[in-house]
Amino acid sequence: MKNKSKKAHDNKIIYMIIISLLLIVIALSIFFQNIKKDTKQNKDTMKKIQTIYQILEENISTYNETRNNLVTNLENYYTENLEQDYVTFIDLLTQEEDTISAIKTNIEELEKNCQDQIFSKKEINTICSSYPEYYEKVVNIFINDKNQFNNIIRIYNKTATKPLEEFYPTQNKDYIDYNKDGKFLEREEE
């Protein structure tokens, strides 16, 4: 009789060991599946950030080209031609502002994808840490350009028989501190 109860006891231990091992295998399987899933998700996010950043670089390049045209025109304008060149200035400032809207969309996408994450690729971490600075600089340079143009218009209007309107942006109306560091990058004092 003792033999039977010992055998039943041994069988219970074997069953418990088998069930425990099964639970460990299942837990490890779930754990590694989650790691694999997280790794894939992380890689997808990094790829998405790189794609967004490439578009951002293209938009910044477009912005810089437009801005260079504006600066060249502002440096070479003559008061007597301002009335005829006025539309060109307004078009260039509007193009700058439109490009900033596209850049803002890229920035919002980066913000959503970079949010409080550290990635395995250094270049992705660099993108995620520096994009706020890019946006702040672009907007503040645009405000400088707008202010410079409007100052030219105000001076021109003092003696003009036909006054010209200042440029009033629809979105970016003042300097920004996007990265909230207390500094307004690229801001020129008036």
mmCIF file of C-alpha atoms in Angstrom:
data_model
loop_
_atom_site.group_PDB
_atom_site.id
_atom_site.type_symbol
_atom_site.label_atom_id
_atom_site.label_comp_id
_atom_site.label_asym_id
_atom_site.label_seq_id
_atom_site.Cartn_x
_atom_site.Cartn_y
_atom_site.Cartn_z
ATOM 1 C CA MET A 1 0.000 0.000 0.000
ATOM 2 C CA LYS A 2 2.764 2.316 0.852
ATOM 3 C CA ASN A 3 4.240 1.609 -2.530
ATOM 4 C CA LYS A 4 1.049 2.716 -4.275
ATOM 5 C CA SER A 5 0.831 5.969 -2.359
ATOM 6 C CA LYS A 6 4.506 6.637 -2.982
ATOM 7 C CA LYS A 7 3.985 5.959 -6.672
ATOM 8 C CA ALA A 8 0.939 8.287 -6.745
ATOM 9 C CA HIS A 9 2.989 10.920 -4.937
ATOM 10 C CA ASP A 10 5.870 10.515 -7.431
ATOM 11 C CA ASN A 11 3.412 10.788 -10.346
ATOM 12 C CA LYS A 12 2.032 14.037 -8.887
ATOM 13 C CA ILE A 13 5.558 15.447 -8.662
ATOM 14 C CA ILE A 14 6.301 14.384 -12.248
ATOM 15 C CA TYR A 15 3.048 15.985 -13.434
ATOM 16 C CA MET A 16 3.844 19.180 -11.538
ATOM 17 C CA ILE A 17 7.339 19.282 -13.036
ATOM 18 C CA ILE A 18 5.932 18.708 -16.534
ATOM 19 C CA ILE A 19 3.253 21.398 -16.036
ATOM 20 C CA SER A 20 5.868 23.807 -14.621
ATOM 21 C CA LEU A 21 8.205 23.175 -17.551
ATOM 22 C CA LEU A 22 5.302 23.665 -19.974
ATOM 23 C CA LEU A 23 4.400 26.973 -18.302
ATOM 24 C CA ILE A 24 8.033 28.105 -18.476
ATOM 25 C CA VAL A 25 8.235 27.183 -22.175
ATOM 26 C CA ILE A 26 4.958 29.025 -22.890
ATOM 27 C CA ALA A 27 6.128 32.102 -20.923
ATOM 28 C CA LEU A 28 9.486 32.129 -22.730
ATOM 29 C CA SER A 29 7.738 31.736 -26.071
ATOM 30 C CA ILE A 30 5.452 34.697 -25.343
ATOM 31 C CA PHE A 31 8.417 36.725 -24.079
ATOM 32 C CA PHE A 32 10.480 36.116 -27.228
ATOM 33 C CA GLN A 33 7.483 36.779 -29.482
ATOM 34 C CA ASN A 34 7.006 40.136 -27.761
ATOM 35 C CA ILE A 35 10.691 40.959 -28.171
ATOM 36 C CA LYS A 36 10.488 40.048 -31.844
ATOM 37 C CA LYS A 37 7.333 42.156 -32.245
ATOM 38 C CA ASP A 38 8.925 45.140 -30.432
ATOM 39 C CA THR A 39 12.083 44.835 -32.532
ATOM 40 C CA LYS A 40 10.075 44.828 -35.752
ATOM 41 C CA GLN A 41 7.987 47.778 -34.560
ATOM 42 C CA ASN A 42 11.162 49.647 -33.592
ATOM 43 C CA LYS A 43 12.714 48.981 -37.027
ATOM 44 C CA ASP A 44 9.522 50.135 -38.763
ATOM 45 C CA THR A 45 9.493 53.327 -36.681
ATOM 46 C CA MET A 46 13.161 54.012 -37.498
ATOM 47 C CA LYS A 47 12.463 53.500 -41.193
ATOM 48 C CA LYS A 48 9.479 55.851 -40.971
ATOM 49 C CA ILE A 49 11.592 58.502 -39.193
ATOM 50 C CA GLN A 50 14.268 58.259 -41.915
ATOM 51 C CA THR A 51 11.634 58.670 -44.639
ATOM 52 C CA ILE A 52 10.032 61.665 -42.918
ATOM 53 C CA TYR A 53 13.462 63.195 -42.372
ATOM 54 C CA GLN A 54 14.339 62.853 -46.071
ATOM 55 C CA ILE A 55 11.126 64.690 -46.954
ATOM 56 C CA LEU A 56 11.936 67.301 -44.310
ATOM 57 C CA GLU A 57 15.395 67.810 -45.841
ATOM 58 C CA GLU A 58 13.807 68.297 -49.279
ATOM 59 C CA ASN A 59 11.340 70.825 -47.859
ATOM 60 C CA ILE A 60 14.129 72.688 -46.068
ATOM 61 C CA SER A 61 16.110 72.738 -49.322
ATOM 62 C CA THR A 62 13.085 74.195 -51.133
ATOM 63 C CA TYR A 63 12.695 76.739 -48.353
ATOM 64 C CA ASN A 64 16.376 77.720 -48.624
ATOM 65 C CA GLU A 65 16.132 78.173 -52.398
ATOM 66 C CA THR A 66 13.077 80.396 -52.042
ATOM 67 C CA ARG A 67 14.698 82.325 -49.241
ATOM 68 C CA ASN A 68 17.897 82.839 -51.242
ATOM 69 C CA ASN A 69 15.798 84.300 -54.066
ATOM 70 C CA LEU A 70 14.041 86.602 -51.614
ATOM 71 C CA VAL A 71 17.283 87.732 -49.978
ATOM 72 C CA THR A 72 18.875 88.377 -53.380
ATOM 73 C CA ASN A 73 15.863 90.450 -54.410
ATOM 74 C CA LEU A 74 15.839 92.350 -51.107
ATOM 75 C CA GLU A 75 19.552 93.105 -51.396
ATOM 76 C CA ASN A 76 19.219 94.319 -54.977
ATOM 77 C CA TYR A 77 15.927 96.211 -54.904
ATOM 78 C CA TYR A 78 15.687 99.851 -55.909
ATOM 79 C CA THR A 79 13.097 102.097 -54.334
ATOM 80 C CA GLU A 80 11.887 103.242 -57.740
ATOM 81 C CA ASN A 81 11.271 99.594 -58.790
ATOM 82 C CA LEU A 82 9.665 98.457 -55.547
ATOM 83 C CA GLU A 83 6.136 98.896 -56.840
ATOM 84 C CA GLN A 84 6.781 96.706 -59.890
ATOM 85 C CA ASP A 85 8.781 94.118 -57.853
ATOM 86 C CA TYR A 86 6.225 94.078 -55.041
ATOM 87 C CA VAL A 87 4.335 91.042 -56.380
ATOM 88 C CA THR A 88 7.584 89.078 -56.642
ATOM 89 C CA PHE A 89 8.381 89.806 -52.990
ATOM 90 C CA ILE A 90 4.893 88.799 -51.869
ATOM 91 C CA ASP A 91 5.067 85.602 -53.942
ATOM 92 C CA LEU A 92 8.427 84.654 -52.447
ATOM 93 C CA LEU A 93 7.256 85.320 -48.888
ATOM 94 C CA THR A 94 4.090 83.299 -49.567
ATOM 95 C CA GLN A 95 6.175 80.447 -50.978
ATOM 96 C CA GLU A 96 8.348 80.542 -47.866
ATOM 97 C CA GLU A 97 5.287 80.348 -45.665
ATOM 98 C CA ASP A 98 3.758 77.510 -47.714
ATOM 99 C CA THR A 99 6.991 75.538 -47.434
ATOM 100 C CA ILE A 100 7.015 76.123 -43.688
ATOM 101 C CA SER A 101 3.537 74.558 -43.555
ATOM 102 C CA ALA A 102 4.919 71.433 -45.233
ATOM 103 C CA ILE A 103 7.882 71.468 -42.841
ATOM 104 C CA LYS A 104 5.503 71.770 -39.892
ATOM 105 C CA THR A 105 3.694 68.626 -41.069
ATOM 106 C CA ASN A 106 7.046 66.782 -41.175
ATOM 107 C CA ILE A 107 7.916 68.084 -37.706
ATOM 108 C CA GLU A 108 4.591 66.897 -36.268
ATOM 109 C CA GLU A 109 5.160 63.429 -37.757
ATOM 110 C CA LEU A 110 8.680 63.299 -36.315
ATOM 111 C CA GLU A 111 7.383 64.430 -32.956
ATOM 112 C CA LYS A 112 4.812 61.621 -32.969
ATOM 113 C CA ASN A 113 7.368 58.942 -33.950
ATOM 114 C CA CYS A 114 10.325 60.112 -31.854
ATOM 115 C CA GLN A 115 8.348 60.649 -28.682
ATOM 116 C CA ASP A 116 10.390 59.597 -25.640
ATOM 117 C CA GLN A 117 12.222 56.791 -27.419
ATOM 118 C CA ILE A 118 15.838 55.819 -27.735
ATOM 119 C CA PHE A 119 16.675 53.914 -30.891
ATOM 120 C CA SER A 120 19.488 51.514 -31.713
ATOM 121 C CA LYS A 121 20.749 53.752 -34.539
ATOM 122 C CA LYS A 122 22.642 56.867 -33.512
ATOM 123 C CA GLU A 123 21.529 58.794 -36.622
ATOM 124 C CA ILE A 124 17.858 58.282 -35.704
ATOM 125 C CA ASN A 125 18.491 59.563 -32.177
ATOM 126 C CA THR A 126 20.257 62.581 -33.687
ATOM 127 C CA ILE A 127 17.248 63.282 -35.934
ATOM 128 C CA CYS A 128 14.900 62.962 -32.972
ATOM 129 C CA SER A 129 16.937 65.325 -30.825
ATOM 130 C CA SER A 130 17.571 67.998 -33.467
ATOM 131 C CA TYR A 131 14.345 68.399 -35.459
ATOM 132 C CA PRO A 132 12.810 70.977 -33.049
ATOM 133 C CA GLU A 133 15.805 73.223 -33.668
ATOM 134 C CA TYR A 134 15.333 73.045 -37.452
ATOM 135 C CA TYR A 135 11.729 74.113 -37.242
ATOM 136 C CA GLU A 136 12.451 76.922 -34.816
ATOM 137 C CA LYS A 137 15.223 78.282 -37.046
ATOM 138 C CA VAL A 138 13.148 78.135 -40.228
ATOM 139 C CA VAL A 139 10.153 79.922 -38.680
ATOM 140 C CA ASN A 140 12.276 82.583 -37.004
ATOM 141 C CA ILE A 141 14.266 83.259 -40.187
ATOM 142 C CA PHE A 142 10.962 83.653 -42.020
ATOM 143 C CA ILE A 143 9.807 86.182 -39.408
ATOM 144 C CA ASN A 144 13.103 88.060 -39.896
ATOM 145 C CA ASP A 145 12.481 88.139 -43.666
ATOM 146 C CA LYS A 146 8.906 89.315 -43.193
ATOM 147 C CA ASN A 147 10.038 92.054 -40.779
ATOM 148 C CA GLN A 148 12.787 93.192 -43.146
ATOM 149 C CA PHE A 149 10.342 93.379 -46.060
ATOM 150 C CA ASN A 150 7.718 95.210 -43.981
ATOM 151 C CA ASN A 151 10.353 97.723 -42.798
ATOM 152 C CA ILE A 152 11.223 98.417 -46.447
ATOM 153 C CA ILE A 153 7.525 98.901 -47.217
ATOM 154 C CA ARG A 154 7.038 101.261 -44.242
ATOM 155 C CA ILE A 155 10.003 103.379 -45.362
ATOM 156 C CA TYR A 156 8.756 103.343 -48.957
ATOM 157 C CA ASN A 157 5.226 104.331 -47.908
ATOM 158 C CA LYS A 158 6.478 107.458 -46.123
ATOM 159 C CA THR A 159 7.161 109.092 -49.496
ATOM 160 C CA ALA A 160 5.065 106.998 -51.895
ATOM 161 C CA THR A 161 2.114 108.388 -53.766
ATOM 162 C CA LYS A 162 0.671 104.883 -53.996
ATOM 163 C CA PRO A 163 1.353 103.062 -50.676
ATOM 164 C CA LEU A 164 2.000 99.320 -50.687
ATOM 165 C CA GLU A 165 0.645 96.840 -48.135
ATOM 166 C CA GLU A 166 2.869 95.062 -45.695
ATOM 167 C CA PHE A 167 3.032 91.272 -45.785
ATOM 168 C CA TYR A 168 0.889 89.570 -43.164
ATOM 169 C CA PRO A 169 1.491 85.826 -42.871
ATOM 170 C CA THR A 170 -1.497 83.575 -42.358
ATOM 171 C CA GLN A 171 0.178 81.155 -39.943
ATOM 172 C CA ASN A 172 3.605 82.150 -38.645
ATOM 173 C CA LYS A 173 3.095 85.601 -37.225
ATOM 174 C CA ASP A 174 5.758 85.810 -34.551
ATOM 175 C CA TYR A 175 9.005 84.268 -33.358
ATOM 176 C CA ILE A 176 8.787 80.838 -31.746
ATOM 177 C CA ASP A 177 10.713 78.931 -29.096
ATOM 178 C CA TYR A 178 9.730 75.473 -30.340
ATOM 179 C CA ASN A 179 12.197 73.522 -28.224
ATOM 180 C CA LYS A 180 11.227 75.584 -25.151
ATOM 181 C CA ASP A 181 14.792 76.396 -24.132
ATOM 182 C CA GLY A 182 14.115 80.094 -23.523
ATOM 183 C CA LYS A 183 16.014 81.127 -26.675
ATOM 184 C CA PHE A 184 14.606 82.159 -30.027
ATOM 185 C CA LEU A 185 17.103 80.711 -32.499
ATOM 186 C CA GLU A 186 17.917 82.984 -35.461
ATOM 187 C CA ARG A 187 15.843 85.844 -34.069
ATOM 188 C CA GLU A 188 17.111 89.240 -35.123
ATOM 189 C CA GLU A 189 16.537 92.138 -32.804
ATOM 190 C CA GLU A 190 14.663 95.011 -34.348
#
